[in-house]
PDB file of C-alpha atoms in Angstrom:
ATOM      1  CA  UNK A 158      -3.287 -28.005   6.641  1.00  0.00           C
ATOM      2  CA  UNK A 159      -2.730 -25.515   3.820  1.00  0.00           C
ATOM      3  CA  UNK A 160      -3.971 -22.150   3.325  1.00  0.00           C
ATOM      4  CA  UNK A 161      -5.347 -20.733   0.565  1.00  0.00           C
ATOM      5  CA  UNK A 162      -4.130 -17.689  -0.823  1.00  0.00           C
ATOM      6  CA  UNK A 163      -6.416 -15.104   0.003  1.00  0.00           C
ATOM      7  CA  UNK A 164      -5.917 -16.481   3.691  1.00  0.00           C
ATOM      8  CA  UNK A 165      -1.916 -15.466   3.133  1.00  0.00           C
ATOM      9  CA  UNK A 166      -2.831 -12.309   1.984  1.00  0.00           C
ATOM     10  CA  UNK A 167      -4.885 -11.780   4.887  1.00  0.00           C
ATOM     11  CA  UNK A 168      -2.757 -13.644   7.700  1.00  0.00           C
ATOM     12  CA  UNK A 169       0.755 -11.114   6.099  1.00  0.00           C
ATOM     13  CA  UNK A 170      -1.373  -7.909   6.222  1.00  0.00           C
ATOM     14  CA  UNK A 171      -2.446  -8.577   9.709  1.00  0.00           C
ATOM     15  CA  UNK A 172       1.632  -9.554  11.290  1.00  0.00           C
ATOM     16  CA  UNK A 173       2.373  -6.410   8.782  1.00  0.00           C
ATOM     17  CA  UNK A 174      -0.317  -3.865  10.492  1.00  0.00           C
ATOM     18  CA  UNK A 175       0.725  -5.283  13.805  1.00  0.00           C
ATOM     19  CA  UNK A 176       4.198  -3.691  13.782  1.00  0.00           C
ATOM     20  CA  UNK A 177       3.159  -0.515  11.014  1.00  0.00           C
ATOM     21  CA  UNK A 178       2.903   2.229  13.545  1.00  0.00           C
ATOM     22  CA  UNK A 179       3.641   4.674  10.540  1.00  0.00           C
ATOM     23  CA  UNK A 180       0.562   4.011   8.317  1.00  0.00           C
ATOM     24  CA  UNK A 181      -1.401   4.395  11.206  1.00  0.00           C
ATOM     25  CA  UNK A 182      -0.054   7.251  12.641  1.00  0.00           C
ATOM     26  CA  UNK A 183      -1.444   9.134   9.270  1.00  0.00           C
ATOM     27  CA  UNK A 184      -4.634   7.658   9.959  1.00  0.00           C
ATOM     28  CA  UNK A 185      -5.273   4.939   7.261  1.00  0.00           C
ATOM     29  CA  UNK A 186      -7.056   1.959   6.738  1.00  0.00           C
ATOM     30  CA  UNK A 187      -6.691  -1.309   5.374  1.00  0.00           C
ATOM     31  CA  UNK A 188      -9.443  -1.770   3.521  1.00  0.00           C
ATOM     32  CA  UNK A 189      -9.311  -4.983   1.806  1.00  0.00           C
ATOM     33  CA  UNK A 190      -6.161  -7.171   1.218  1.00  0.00           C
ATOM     34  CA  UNK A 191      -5.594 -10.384  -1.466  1.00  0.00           C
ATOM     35  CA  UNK A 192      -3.014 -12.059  -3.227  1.00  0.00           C
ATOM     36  CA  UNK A 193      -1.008  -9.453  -4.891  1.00  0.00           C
ATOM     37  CA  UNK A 194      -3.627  -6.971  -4.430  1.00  0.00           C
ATOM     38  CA  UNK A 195      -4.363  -3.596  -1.353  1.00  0.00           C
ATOM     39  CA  UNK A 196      -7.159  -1.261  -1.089  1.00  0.00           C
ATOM     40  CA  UNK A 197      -6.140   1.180   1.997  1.00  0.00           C
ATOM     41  CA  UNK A 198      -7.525   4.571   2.257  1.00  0.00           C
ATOM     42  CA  UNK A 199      -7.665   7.853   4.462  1.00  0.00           C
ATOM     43  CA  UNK A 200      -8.874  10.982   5.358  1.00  0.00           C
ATOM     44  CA  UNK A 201      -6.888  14.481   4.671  1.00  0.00           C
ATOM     45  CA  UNK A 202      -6.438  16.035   7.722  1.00  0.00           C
ATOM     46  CA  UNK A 203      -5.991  19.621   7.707  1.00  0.00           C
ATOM     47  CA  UNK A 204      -2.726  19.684   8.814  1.00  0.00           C
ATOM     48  CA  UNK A 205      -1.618  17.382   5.803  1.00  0.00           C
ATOM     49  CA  UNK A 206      -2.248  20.632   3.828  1.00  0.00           C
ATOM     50  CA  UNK A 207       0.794  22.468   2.268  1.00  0.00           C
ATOM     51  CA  UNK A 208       1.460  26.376   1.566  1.00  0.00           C
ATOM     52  CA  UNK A 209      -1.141  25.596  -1.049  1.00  0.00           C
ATOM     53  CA  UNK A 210      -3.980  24.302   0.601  1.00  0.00           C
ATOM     54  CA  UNK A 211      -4.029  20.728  -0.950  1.00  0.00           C
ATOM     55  CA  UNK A 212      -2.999  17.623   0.561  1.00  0.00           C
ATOM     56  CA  UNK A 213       1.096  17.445   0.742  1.00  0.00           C
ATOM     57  CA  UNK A 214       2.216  15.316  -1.874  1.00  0.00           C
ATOM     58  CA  UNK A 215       4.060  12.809   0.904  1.00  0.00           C
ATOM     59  CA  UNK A 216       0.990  12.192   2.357  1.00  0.00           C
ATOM     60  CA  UNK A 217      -0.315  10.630  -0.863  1.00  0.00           C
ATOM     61  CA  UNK A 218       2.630   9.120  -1.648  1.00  0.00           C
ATOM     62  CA  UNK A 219       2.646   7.619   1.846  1.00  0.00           C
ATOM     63  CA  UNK A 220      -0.649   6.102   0.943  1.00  0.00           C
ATOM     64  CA  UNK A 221       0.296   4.972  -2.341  1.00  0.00           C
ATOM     65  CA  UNK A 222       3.691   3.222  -0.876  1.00  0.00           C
ATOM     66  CA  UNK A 223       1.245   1.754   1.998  1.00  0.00           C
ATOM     67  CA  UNK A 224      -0.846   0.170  -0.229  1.00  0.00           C
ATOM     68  CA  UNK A 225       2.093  -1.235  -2.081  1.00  0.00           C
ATOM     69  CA  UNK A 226       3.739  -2.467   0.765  1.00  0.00           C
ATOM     70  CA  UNK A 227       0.351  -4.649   1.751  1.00  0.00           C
ATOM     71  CA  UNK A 228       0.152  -5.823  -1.895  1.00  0.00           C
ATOM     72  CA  UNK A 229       3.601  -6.855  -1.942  1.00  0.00           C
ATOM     73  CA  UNK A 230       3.715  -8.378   0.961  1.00  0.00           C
ATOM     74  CA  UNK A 231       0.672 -10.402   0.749  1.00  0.00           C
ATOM     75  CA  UNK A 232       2.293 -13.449  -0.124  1.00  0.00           C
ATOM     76  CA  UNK A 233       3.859 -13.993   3.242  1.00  0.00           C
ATOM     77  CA  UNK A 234       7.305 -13.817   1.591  1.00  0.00           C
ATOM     78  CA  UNK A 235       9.160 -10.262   3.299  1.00  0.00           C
ATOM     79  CA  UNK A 236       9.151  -7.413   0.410  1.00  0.00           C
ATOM     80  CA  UNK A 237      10.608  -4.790  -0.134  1.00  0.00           C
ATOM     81  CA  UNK A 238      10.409  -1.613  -1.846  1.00  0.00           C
ATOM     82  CA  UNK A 239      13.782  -0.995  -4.546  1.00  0.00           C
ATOM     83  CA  UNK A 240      12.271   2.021  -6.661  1.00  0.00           C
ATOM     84  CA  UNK A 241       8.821   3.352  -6.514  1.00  0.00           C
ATOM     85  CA  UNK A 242       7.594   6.912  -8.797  1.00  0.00           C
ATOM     86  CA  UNK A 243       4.713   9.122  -8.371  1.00  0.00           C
ATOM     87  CA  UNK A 244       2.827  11.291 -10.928  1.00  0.00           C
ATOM     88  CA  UNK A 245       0.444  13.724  -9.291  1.00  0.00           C
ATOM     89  CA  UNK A 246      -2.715  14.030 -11.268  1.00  0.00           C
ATOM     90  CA  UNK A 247      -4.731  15.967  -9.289  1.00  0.00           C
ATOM     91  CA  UNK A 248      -5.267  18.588  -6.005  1.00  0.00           C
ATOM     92  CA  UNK A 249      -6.660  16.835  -3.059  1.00  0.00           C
ATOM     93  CA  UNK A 250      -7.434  18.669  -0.186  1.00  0.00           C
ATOM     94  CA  UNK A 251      -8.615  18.618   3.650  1.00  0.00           C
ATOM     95  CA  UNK A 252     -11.899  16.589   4.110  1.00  0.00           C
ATOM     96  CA  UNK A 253     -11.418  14.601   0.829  1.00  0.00           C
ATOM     97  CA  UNK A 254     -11.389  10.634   1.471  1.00  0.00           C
ATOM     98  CA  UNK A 255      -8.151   9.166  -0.826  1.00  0.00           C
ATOM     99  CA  UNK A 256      -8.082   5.640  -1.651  1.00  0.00           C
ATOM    100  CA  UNK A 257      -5.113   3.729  -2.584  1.00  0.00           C
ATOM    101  CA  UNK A 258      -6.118   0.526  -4.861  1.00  0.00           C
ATOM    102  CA  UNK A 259      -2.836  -1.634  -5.121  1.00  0.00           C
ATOM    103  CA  UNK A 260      -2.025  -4.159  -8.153  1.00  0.00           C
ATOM    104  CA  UNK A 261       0.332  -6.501  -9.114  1.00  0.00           C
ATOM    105  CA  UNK A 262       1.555  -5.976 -12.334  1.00  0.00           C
ATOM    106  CA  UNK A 263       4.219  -8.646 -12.695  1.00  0.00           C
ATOM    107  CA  UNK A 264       6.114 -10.569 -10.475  1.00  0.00           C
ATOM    108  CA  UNK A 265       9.672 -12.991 -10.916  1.00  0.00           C
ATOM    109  CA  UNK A 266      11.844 -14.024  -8.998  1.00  0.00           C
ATOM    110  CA  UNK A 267      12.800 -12.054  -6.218  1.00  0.00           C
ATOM    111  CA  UNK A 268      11.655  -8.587  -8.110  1.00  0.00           C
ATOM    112  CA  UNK A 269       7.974  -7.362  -8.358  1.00  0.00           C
ATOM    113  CA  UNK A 270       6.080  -4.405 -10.258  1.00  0.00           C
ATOM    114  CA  UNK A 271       2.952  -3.135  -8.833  1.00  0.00           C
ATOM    115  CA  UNK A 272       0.679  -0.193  -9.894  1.00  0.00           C
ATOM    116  CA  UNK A 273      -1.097   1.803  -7.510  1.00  0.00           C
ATOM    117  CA  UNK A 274      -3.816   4.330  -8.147  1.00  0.00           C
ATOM    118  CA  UNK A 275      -4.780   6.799  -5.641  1.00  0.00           C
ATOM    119  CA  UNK A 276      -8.746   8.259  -6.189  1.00  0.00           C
ATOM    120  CA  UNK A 277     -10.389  10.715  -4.076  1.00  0.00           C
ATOM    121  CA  UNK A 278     -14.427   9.989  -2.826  1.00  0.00           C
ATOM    122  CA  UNK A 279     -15.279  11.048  -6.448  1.00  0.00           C
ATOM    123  CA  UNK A 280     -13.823   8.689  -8.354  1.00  0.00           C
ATOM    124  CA  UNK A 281     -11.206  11.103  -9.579  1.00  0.00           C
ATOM    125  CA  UNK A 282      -7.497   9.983 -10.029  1.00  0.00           C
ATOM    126  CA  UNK A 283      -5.488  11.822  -7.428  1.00  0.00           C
ATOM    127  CA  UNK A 284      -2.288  10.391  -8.436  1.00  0.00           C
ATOM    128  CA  UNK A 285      -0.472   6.990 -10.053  1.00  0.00           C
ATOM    129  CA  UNK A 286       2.711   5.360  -8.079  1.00  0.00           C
ATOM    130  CA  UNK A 287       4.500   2.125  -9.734  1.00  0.00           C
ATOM    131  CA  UNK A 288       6.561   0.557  -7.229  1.00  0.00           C
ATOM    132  CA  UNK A 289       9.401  -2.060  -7.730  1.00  0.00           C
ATOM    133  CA  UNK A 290       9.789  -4.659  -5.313  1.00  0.00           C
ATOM    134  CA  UNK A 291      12.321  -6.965  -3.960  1.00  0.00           C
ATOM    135  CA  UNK A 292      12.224 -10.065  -1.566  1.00  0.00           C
ATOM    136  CA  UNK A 293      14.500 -10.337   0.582  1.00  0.00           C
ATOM    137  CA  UNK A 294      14.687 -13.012   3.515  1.00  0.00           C
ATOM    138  CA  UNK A 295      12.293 -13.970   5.993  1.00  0.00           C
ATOM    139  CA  UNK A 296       8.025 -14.515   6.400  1.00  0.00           C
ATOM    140  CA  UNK A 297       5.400 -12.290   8.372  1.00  0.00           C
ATOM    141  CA  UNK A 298       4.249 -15.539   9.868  1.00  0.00           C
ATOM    142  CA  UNK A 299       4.724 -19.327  10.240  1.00  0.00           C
ATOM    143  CA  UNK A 300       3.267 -21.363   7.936  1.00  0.00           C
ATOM    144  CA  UNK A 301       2.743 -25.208   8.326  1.00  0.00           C
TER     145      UNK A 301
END
C-alpha cells in the first residue's frame, strides 16, 4: 500500500531524528515536518552566548541547516547539503525561543533550493539561510 506524502515526510524525519544526535545535543525540536517543508525550533541557552551577549551565530545557523536538512530530506530520497548562506538580521539572545521555518523553493533533478527563515518568540526575523541541496544515493526507510 502507498503512502501519501505527508506520511514520507513524516516516516524520513523520524529514521533522520533517530540517528541526529547533533540537533539534539543543542536542544531542538522538530516541530512539524511535510513534503518539502520543516518547522524546528529551540531555546538559547546561556552558554550559546558569544563575547557579545547574543546567541553565537553557529547556533542559529545550526538551526537554520537543521531545519533544512528535515525539509530536504522529507521525501525519503538521502539529501544533502552542497552550499548553504546565512544573513544575520537580528541579535538573539539567552532565553529567546528561535524558530526555524524550512521551504522548498525549487527542486530538479538531483539539486534542491530551500529557504529558511529563523524568527525569535516575537515574530521578528533573526536571520535568512538558503541552502542548496543534492541527492545522493540511498532512502531513510523502506518503502513498499
Amino acid at each position: 500500500m502507498a503512502i501519501s506524502d505527508q506520511q514520507r515526510a513524516e516516516k524520513s524525519a523520524e529514521a533522520m531524528w533517530a540517528n541526529d544526535n547533533a540537533t539534539a545535543w543543542f536542544g531542538m525540536t522538530l516541530d512539524a515536518v511535510g513534503p518539502g517543508s520543516a518547522t524546528m525550533s529551540m531555546t538559547v541557552k546561556q552558554e550559546q552566548a558569544n563575547g557579545h551577549g547574543i546567541c553565537h551565530g553557529g547556533v542559529i545557523f545550526a538551526l537554520a541547516d537543521s531545519a533544512f536538512a528535515f525539509a530536504c530530506n522529507s521525501y525519503n530520497r538521502v539529501t544533502v547539503a552542497q552550499s548553504n548562506t546565512i544573513t544575520y538580521v537580528a541579535p538573539a539572545k539567552a532565553g529567546d525561543k528561535l524558530v526555524a521555518d524550512a521551504r522548498e523553493v525549487a527542486r530538479s533533478g538531483r539539486s534542491g533550493t530551500w529557504d529558511v527563515t529563523v524568527t525569535n518568540g516575537d515574530g521578528a526575523v533573526i536571520a535568512l539561510f538558503r541552502g542548496l541541496a543534492r541527492t545522493i544515493s540511498g532512502t531513510l526507510f523502506e518503502e513498499e
